[in-house]
CSV table of C-alpha atoms in Angstrom, one decimal:
chain,number,residue,atom,x,y,z
A,1,MET,CA,0.0,0.0,0.0
A,2,ARG,CA,1.5,3.4,-1.0
A,3,THR,CA,0.4,6.6,0.7
A,4,TRP,CA,0.6,9.9,-1.2
A,5,HIS,CA,-2.0,12.1,0.4
A,6,PRO,CA,-0.8,13.7,3.6
A,7,GLY,CA,-3.2,13.1,6.5
A,8,GLY,CA,-5.4,10.9,4.3
A,9,SER,CA,-6.5,7.4,5.1
A,10,VAL,CA,-7.2,4.3,2.9
A,11,ARG,CA,-9.2,1.3,3.9
A,12,HIS,CA,-8.5,-2.0,2.1
A,13,THR,CA,-10.5,-5.2,2.4
A,14,TRP,CA,-9.0,-8.5,1.5
A,15,ASP,CA,-10.9,-11.6,0.3
A,16,SER,CA,-9.2,-14.6,-1.3
A,17,HIS,CA,-10.0,-18.1,-2.2
A,18,SER,CA,-6.8,-20.0,-3.0
A,19,TRP,CA,-4.8,-23.0,-2.2
A,20,ALA,CA,-2.2,-23.1,0.6
A,21,ALA,CA,1.3,-24.1,-0.5
A,22,ALA,CA,4.5,-24.8,1.5
A,23,CYS,CA,7.9,-23.4,0.9
A,24,PRO,CA,10.2,-25.4,-1.4
A,25,VAL,CA,12.4,-27.9,0.3
A,26,ASP,CA,15.8,-29.4,-0.6
A,27,GLY,CA,16.3,-27.1,-3.5
A,28,ASP,CA,13.0,-28.2,-5.2
A,29,ILE,CA,11.4,-25.1,-6.7
A,30,ALA,CA,7.9,-26.8,-6.9
A,31,ASP,CA,5.2,-25.9,-4.5
A,32,HIS,CA,4.3,-28.5,-2.0
A,33,ALA,CA,0.9,-29.1,-0.4
A,34,LEU,CA,0.6,-28.2,3.3
A,35,GLU,CA,-0.2,-31.2,5.4
A,36,SER,CA,-3.3,-31.2,7.5
A,37,GLY,CA,-2.8,-29.8,11.0
A,38,GLU,CA,-2.7,-26.8,13.2
A,39,TYR,CA,-0.7,-23.7,12.2
A,40,GLN,CA,0.1,-20.3,13.6
A,41,VAL,CA,-0.8,-17.6,11.0
A,42,ALA,CA,0.0,-13.9,11.1
A,43,TRP,CA,-1.0,-11.1,8.6
A,44,THR,CA,1.4,-8.4,7.5
A,45,LEU,CA,0.9,-4.9,6.1
A,46,ARG,CA,3.6,-2.7,4.7
A,47,VAL,CA,3.0,1.1,4.4
A,48,HIS,CA,5.4,2.7,2.1
A,49,ALA,CA,5.9,6.2,0.9
A,50,SER,CA,8.9,7.9,-0.8
A,51,GLN,CA,9.7,10.6,-3.2
A,52,GLU,CA,10.1,8.1,-6.0
A,53,ALA,CA,6.8,6.3,-5.1
A,54,ASN,CA,5.0,9.6,-4.9
A,55,ALA,CA,6.3,10.5,-8.4
A,56,GLN,CA,5.2,7.2,-9.9
A,57,VAL,CA,1.7,7.5,-8.4
A,58,ALA,CA,1.4,11.0,-9.7
A,59,LEU,CA,2.5,9.7,-13.1
A,60,ALA,CA,0.0,6.8,-12.9
A,61,ASN,CA,-2.8,9.4,-12.2
A,62,GLU,CA,-1.9,10.9,-15.6
A,63,GLY,CA,-2.2,7.4,-17.2
A,64,TYR,CA,1.5,6.8,-17.6
A,65,SER,CA,4.2,4.5,-16.1
A,66,VAL,CA,8.0,4.2,-16.1
A,67,PRO,CA,9.2,1.0,-17.7
A,68,HIS,CA,11.9,-1.1,-16.0
A,69,SER,CA,15.4,-0.2,-17.1
A,70,SER,CA,15.8,-3.6,-18.7
A,71,THR,CA,12.8,-2.9,-21.0
A,72,LEU,CA,13.6,0.8,-21.6
A,73,GLU,CA,15.0,0.0,-25.1
A,74,LEU,CA,11.8,-1.8,-26.1
A,75,PHE,CA,9.3,0.9,-25.1
A,76,ARG,CA,10.5,3.5,-27.5
A,77,GLU,CA,8.3,5.9,-29.4
A,78,GLY,CA,6.8,4.2,-32.4
A,79,SER,CA,7.8,0.7,-31.4
A,80,TYR,CA,5.5,-2.3,-31.7
A,81,ASP,CA,5.5,-2.7,-27.9
A,82,CYS,CA,4.3,0.9,-27.5
A,83,MET,CA,1.5,0.4,-30.0
A,84,GLN,CA,0.4,-2.7,-28.0
A,85,MET,CA,0.5,-0.9,-24.7
A,86,MET,CA,-1.5,2.0,-26.1
A,87,SER,CA,-4.2,-0.4,-27.2
A,88,TYR,CA,-4.7,-1.7,-23.6
A,89,ASP,CA,-6.7,0.0,-20.9
A,90,SER,CA,-3.7,0.5,-18.7
A,91,ALA,CA,-0.9,2.9,-17.9
A,92,VAL,CA,1.3,3.6,-21.0
A,93,PRO,CA,5.1,3.8,-20.6
A,94,LEU,CA,6.1,7.4,-20.6
A,95,THR,CA,8.9,6.6,-23.0
A,96,CYS,CA,6.2,5.7,-25.7
A,97,ASP,CA,5.0,9.3,-25.6
A,98,PRO,CA,8.0,11.4,-24.2
A,99,GLY,CA,6.3,14.7,-25.2
A,100,ALA,CA,3.2,13.9,-23.0
A,101,LEU,CA,4.7,15.7,-20.0
A,102,PHE,CA,6.7,18.8,-20.4
A,103,GLY,CA,10.2,18.5,-19.0
A,104,THR,CA,10.5,14.7,-19.5
A,105,GLU,CA,14.1,13.5,-20.2
A,106,ILE,CA,15.0,10.0,-21.4
A,107,ASP,CA,18.5,8.7,-21.4
A,108,LEU,CA,18.6,5.2,-23.0
A,109,GLU,CA,22.3,4.7,-22.4
A,110,ALA,CA,22.0,5.5,-18.7
A,111,GLY,CA,18.7,3.7,-18.4
A,112,THR,CA,16.9,6.6,-16.8
A,113,VAL,CA,13.7,8.6,-17.2
A,114,THR,CA,13.3,12.0,-15.5
A,115,PHE,CA,9.9,13.6,-15.4
A,116,PRO,CA,8.1,16.3,-13.4
A,117,TYR,CA,5.6,15.5,-10.6
A,118,ARG,CA,3.6,17.3,-8.0
A,119,ALA,CA,6.0,17.6,-5.1
A,120,SER,CA,3.4,19.1,-2.8
A,121,ALA,CA,1.8,15.7,-2.3
A,122,TYR,CA,5.0,14.3,-0.8
A,123,GLU,CA,5.6,14.9,2.9
A,124,ARG,CA,8.2,12.5,4.1
A,125,ASP,CA,9.5,9.0,3.7
A,126,VAL,CA,7.5,6.2,5.4
A,127,ASP,CA,8.4,2.6,5.5
A,128,ALA,CA,6.6,0.6,8.2
A,129,THR,CA,5.6,-3.1,8.4
A,130,PHE,CA,2.8,-4.1,10.7
A,131,VAL,CA,2.5,-7.7,11.9
A,132,SER,CA,-0.7,-9.0,13.5
A,133,GLN,CA,-0.8,-11.2,16.6
A,134,PRO,CA,-0.5,-14.9,15.5
A,135,GLN,CA,-3.8,-16.7,15.1
A,136,THR,CA,-4.4,-20.4,15.1
A,137,MET,CA,-5.6,-21.9,11.8
A,138,THR,CA,-6.5,-25.6,11.3
A,139,LEU,CA,-6.2,-27.2,7.8
A,140,GLU,CA,-8.3,-30.3,7.3
A,141,GLY,CA,-8.1,-32.7,4.5
A,142,ASP,CA,-7.4,-31.5,1.0
A,143,THR,CA,-5.4,-28.3,0.9
A,144,GLY,CA,-6.2,-27.6,-2.8
A,145,MET,CA,-3.0,-28.7,-4.4
A,146,ASP,CA,-3.7,-32.4,-4.7
A,147,TRP,CA,-5.7,-32.2,-7.9
A,148,TRP,CA,-2.9,-30.3,-9.7
A,149,THR,CA,-0.3,-32.8,-8.4
A,150,GLN,CA,-2.5,-35.6,-9.9
A,151,PHE,CA,-2.7,-33.7,-13.2
A,152,GLU,CA,1.1,-33.2,-13.4
A,153,GLU,CA,1.7,-36.8,-12.6
A,154,SER,CA,-0.7,-38.1,-15.2
A,155,HIS,CA,0.1,-35.5,-17.8
A,156,PRO,CA,3.8,-34.6,-17.5
A,157,PRO,CA,5.3,-31.8,-19.6
A,158,TYR,CA,6.6,-32.9,-23.1
A,159,GLU,CA,10.1,-34.2,-23.0
A,160,PRO,CA,12.1,-32.9,-26.0
A,161,GLY,CA,12.9,-35.7,-28.5
A,162,THR,CA,10.0,-37.9,-27.4
A,163,PRO,CA,8.2,-39.3,-30.6
A,164,LEU,CA,4.6,-38.3,-31.0
A,165,ALA,CA,1.7,-40.4,-32.3
A,166,CYS,CA,-2.1,-40.2,-32.8
A,167,GLY,CA,-3.9,-39.9,-29.5
A,168,ASP,CA,-0.9,-38.8,-27.4
A,169,GLN,CA,-1.7,-36.1,-24.9
A,170,ILE,CA,0.9,-33.3,-24.8
A,171,ARG,CA,1.6,-30.5,-22.4
A,172,ALA,CA,4.0,-28.1,-24.2
A,173,SER,CA,4.6,-24.4,-23.6
A,174,SER,CA,7.4,-22.2,-24.7
A,175,ASP,CA,8.8,-18.7,-23.8
A,176,GLY,CA,10.7,-18.7,-27.1
A,177,VAL,CA,9.6,-18.1,-30.7
A,178,MET,CA,6.0,-18.9,-31.6
A,179,LEU,CA,4.1,-19.0,-34.8
A,180,ALA,CA,0.6,-17.9,-35.7
A,181,TRP,CA,-1.2,-18.9,-38.9
A,182,ASP,CA,-4.3,-17.4,-40.4
A,183,VAL,CA,-6.0,-20.6,-41.4
A,184,THR,CA,-9.5,-21.9,-41.3
A,185,TRP,CA,-10.6,-25.5,-41.3
A,186,ASP,CA,-11.6,-25.2,-45.0
A,187,GLN,CA,-8.1,-23.8,-45.9
A,188,LEU,CA,-6.3,-26.7,-44.1
A,189,VAL,CA,-5.7,-28.7,-47.2
A,190,SER,CA,-2.6,-29.9,-49.1
A,191,GLY,CA,-1.1,-27.4,-51.5
A,192,SER,CA,-2.5,-24.4,-49.7
A,193,VAL,CA,-0.4,-21.4,-48.8
A,194,VAL,CA,-1.6,-19.6,-45.7
A,195,ALA,CA,-0.4,-16.3,-44.1
A,196,GLY,CA,1.5,-16.5,-40.9
A,197,SER,CA,3.7,-14.6,-38.5
A,198,ALA,CA,6.5,-15.2,-36.1
A,199,TRP,CA,7.3,-13.6,-32.7
A,200,ARG,CA,9.4,-14.2,-29.7
A,201,TRP,CA,7.3,-14.0,-26.5
A,202,MET,CA,9.9,-12.9,-23.9
A,203,PRO,CA,11.0,-9.2,-23.8
A,204,ASP,CA,14.7,-9.8,-23.3
A,205,TRP,CA,15.7,-9.4,-27.0
A,206,SER,CA,16.0,-6.8,-29.8
A,207,THR,CA,16.7,-9.0,-32.9
A,208,VAL,CA,16.3,-12.8,-33.4
A,209,SER,CA,16.9,-15.0,-36.4
A,210,VAL,CA,15.3,-18.5,-36.7
A,211,SER,CA,16.2,-21.2,-39.1
A,212,PHE,CA,14.0,-24.3,-39.7
A,213,PRO,CA,14.6,-27.6,-41.4
A,214,GLU,CA,13.7,-27.9,-45.1
A,215,SER,CA,10.4,-29.6,-44.0
A,216,THR,CA,8.8,-29.1,-40.6
A,217,ARG,CA,5.9,-31.0,-39.1
A,218,ILE,CA,3.1,-29.2,-37.3
A,219,TRP,CA,1.2,-31.6,-35.0
A,220,LEU,CA,-2.4,-30.7,-35.0
A,221,LEU,CA,-4.1,-30.6,-31.7
A,222,THR,CA,-7.5,-30.8,-30.1
A,223,SER,CA,-8.5,-29.9,-26.5
A,224,GLU,CA,-9.9,-32.5,-24.1
A,225,ASP,CA,-11.3,-31.8,-20.6
A,226,VAL,CA,-10.0,-33.8,-17.7
A,227,PHE,CA,-11.6,-33.8,-14.2
A,228,TYR,CA,-10.4,-34.7,-10.7
A,229,GLU,CA,-12.5,-35.6,-7.8
A,230,MET,CA,-12.1,-33.6,-4.6
A,231,GLU,CA,-12.6,-35.0,-1.1
A,232,ASP,CA,-15.8,-33.0,-0.6
A,233,GLY,CA,-17.3,-34.6,-3.7
A,234,SER,CA,-16.8,-31.6,-6.0
A,235,GLN,CA,-14.8,-31.8,-9.3
A,236,VAL,CA,-12.0,-29.6,-10.5
A,237,GLY,CA,-11.5,-29.5,-14.3
A,238,THR,CA,-8.8,-28.5,-16.7
A,239,SER,CA,-7.8,-29.3,-20.3
A,240,VAL,CA,-5.0,-31.1,-22.1
A,241,ASP,CA,-4.1,-31.1,-25.8
A,242,THR,CA,-4.3,-34.3,-27.8
A,243,ILE,CA,-2.7,-35.2,-31.1
A,244,ALA,CA,-5.4,-35.2,-33.7
A,245,GLY,CA,-3.3,-35.2,-36.9
A,246,TRP,CA,-0.3,-33.5,-38.6
A,247,VAL,CA,0.7,-31.5,-41.6
A,248,ASP,CA,4.2,-31.1,-43.0
A,249,VAL,CA,4.9,-27.5,-44.0
A,250,ASP,CA,7.5,-25.5,-45.8
A,251,LEU,CA,8.6,-22.4,-43.9
A,252,PRO,CA,11.1,-19.7,-45.0
A,253,ALA,CA,14.7,-20.9,-44.5
A,254,GLN,CA,15.4,-18.1,-42.2
A,255,ILE,CA,13.0,-15.7,-40.4
A,256,GLU,CA,14.4,-12.4,-39.1
A,257,MET,CA,12.5,-10.7,-36.2
A,258,VAL,CA,13.1,-7.1,-35.0
A,259,ARG,CA,11.6,-6.3,-31.7
A,260,TYR,CA,10.9,-2.6,-32.6
A,261,ASP,CA,9.0,-3.5,-35.8
A,262,GLY,CA,6.8,-6.3,-34.3
A,263,PRO,CA,5.9,-9.8,-35.6
A,264,THR,CA,7.4,-10.9,-38.9
A,265,GLU,CA,4.9,-11.9,-41.6
A,266,LEU,CA,5.6,-15.1,-43.6
A,267,ASP,CA,4.0,-17.6,-45.9
A,268,ILE,CA,3.4,-21.2,-44.7
A,269,ALA,CA,3.1,-23.8,-47.6
A,270,LEU,CA,1.0,-26.8,-46.5
A,271,GLY,CA,1.8,-30.4,-47.5
A,272,ALA,CA,-0.4,-33.4,-47.1
A,273,VAL,CA,-2.8,-33.1,-44.1
A,274,GLU,CA,-3.2,-36.3,-42.2
A,275,TRP,CA,-6.0,-36.8,-39.6
A,276,CYS,CA,-6.0,-39.5,-36.9
A,277,GLY,CA,-8.9,-41.7,-37.7
A,278,GLY,CA,-9.2,-40.3,-41.2
A,279,SER,CA,-11.3,-37.2,-40.3
A,280,PRO,CA,-10.7,-33.9,-38.5
A,281,PRO,CA,-11.9,-33.4,-34.9
A,282,ALA,CA,-14.9,-31.4,-33.8
A,283,ARG,CA,-14.4,-27.8,-34.8
A,284,GLU,CA,-14.7,-26.4,-31.3
A,285,ARG,CA,-11.9,-23.9,-32.1
A,286,PRO,CA,-9.7,-22.9,-35.1
A,287,PRO,CA,-6.8,-25.2,-36.0
A,288,TYR,CA,-3.7,-25.0,-33.8
A,289,GLY,CA,-0.7,-27.1,-33.1
A,290,VAL,CA,2.8,-27.6,-32.0
A,291,ILE,CA,6.3,-28.1,-33.6
A,292,VAL,CA,8.7,-30.4,-31.9
A,293,ASP,CA,11.4,-30.4,-34.6
A,294,PRO,CA,14.6,-28.8,-33.4
A,295,HIS,CA,15.4,-25.4,-35.0
A,296,GLN,CA,18.3,-22.9,-34.9
A,297,GLU,CA,17.9,-19.6,-33.1
A,298,SER,CA,20.4,-16.7,-32.9
A,299,ASP,CA,20.3,-13.2,-31.4
A,300,GLY,CA,21.9,-10.0,-32.6
A,301,SER,CA,25.4,-11.3,-31.8
A,302,GLY,CA,25.1,-14.0,-34.5
A,303,THR,CA,25.7,-16.9,-32.1
A,304,ALA,CA,23.4,-19.7,-33.1
A,305,ARG,CA,22.0,-22.3,-30.7
A,306,GLU,CA,19.8,-25.4,-31.3
A,307,VAL,CA,16.4,-25.2,-29.7
A,308,VAL,CA,14.8,-28.5,-28.9
A,309,GLU,CA,11.8,-27.2,-26.8
A,310,ALA,CA,8.4,-27.4,-28.5
A,311,MET,CA,7.2,-24.4,-30.5
A,312,GLN,CA,3.5,-23.5,-30.3
A,313,VAL,CA,1.5,-22.7,-33.4
A,314,TRP,CA,-1.6,-20.6,-32.7
A,315,SER,CA,-4.6,-19.9,-34.9
A,316,ASP,CA,-4.7,-16.3,-33.6
A,317,GLN,CA,-1.9,-14.1,-32.4
A,318,PRO,CA,-1.4,-14.5,-28.7
A,319,TRP,CA,0.9,-11.4,-28.5
């Protein structure tokens, strides 16, 4: 909670329904379910005010924010990232519109943004943490993590190099390069050429080059619901992707992506489309899939590396 009005007061109420997880043990970064039993619980509240916090709140009231120094290069005036941020109903990085506030100064080399703010709202630094008296809490039975543990055990993440076949269920996600194709079910036929685009999801890059094998296979997926029974008789559901077919495609030998410009457009030439069981699945959503063939990726330094993690292919741009 940040305070920026001298003498003012703010009342916050807190309501949450979530699962309880224990801290990692023995270097394991995974969450662990809390065992049933009696625990001592305390609530904490930090009240924080500083000249910097006051300036950022004043800036937020104007509809702007200051990007982290690591992303300052990305949020430059006219960049794709700035266009995306301006389309959201949220604070826009001030670096996207440096003329918005008179007196704003941006130093990309130093990684700093200087801007004016209403100093009269700032009174003094405050940094206090309040801790309640401990209360006794009893956890009984299921703590809310068991169903997810069951799901992960029965549907482990895809292991690179594992061969795929019809009916296999696959959990694959990637923070790297992703593809999107503008294809409908009627266009998913051999010999078609469909429009696509490529983009790297994570923000820690400025240029990326990707090279694919001469022929690349897109495994076509369909979504299936899975349910887990809770101790109270209720059910928790989620979904998992299942191999429904495949199509071998020809992609450009090399795809260059520039962060400032946004996703790179490309053509995807479709080969023979094969469906498990001879027919496509129910059309509950547009076609989507995953690529598990290794590909080469290099950044602006020109150093290439082989990427074996799965690459997602979306029917609509997720970025």
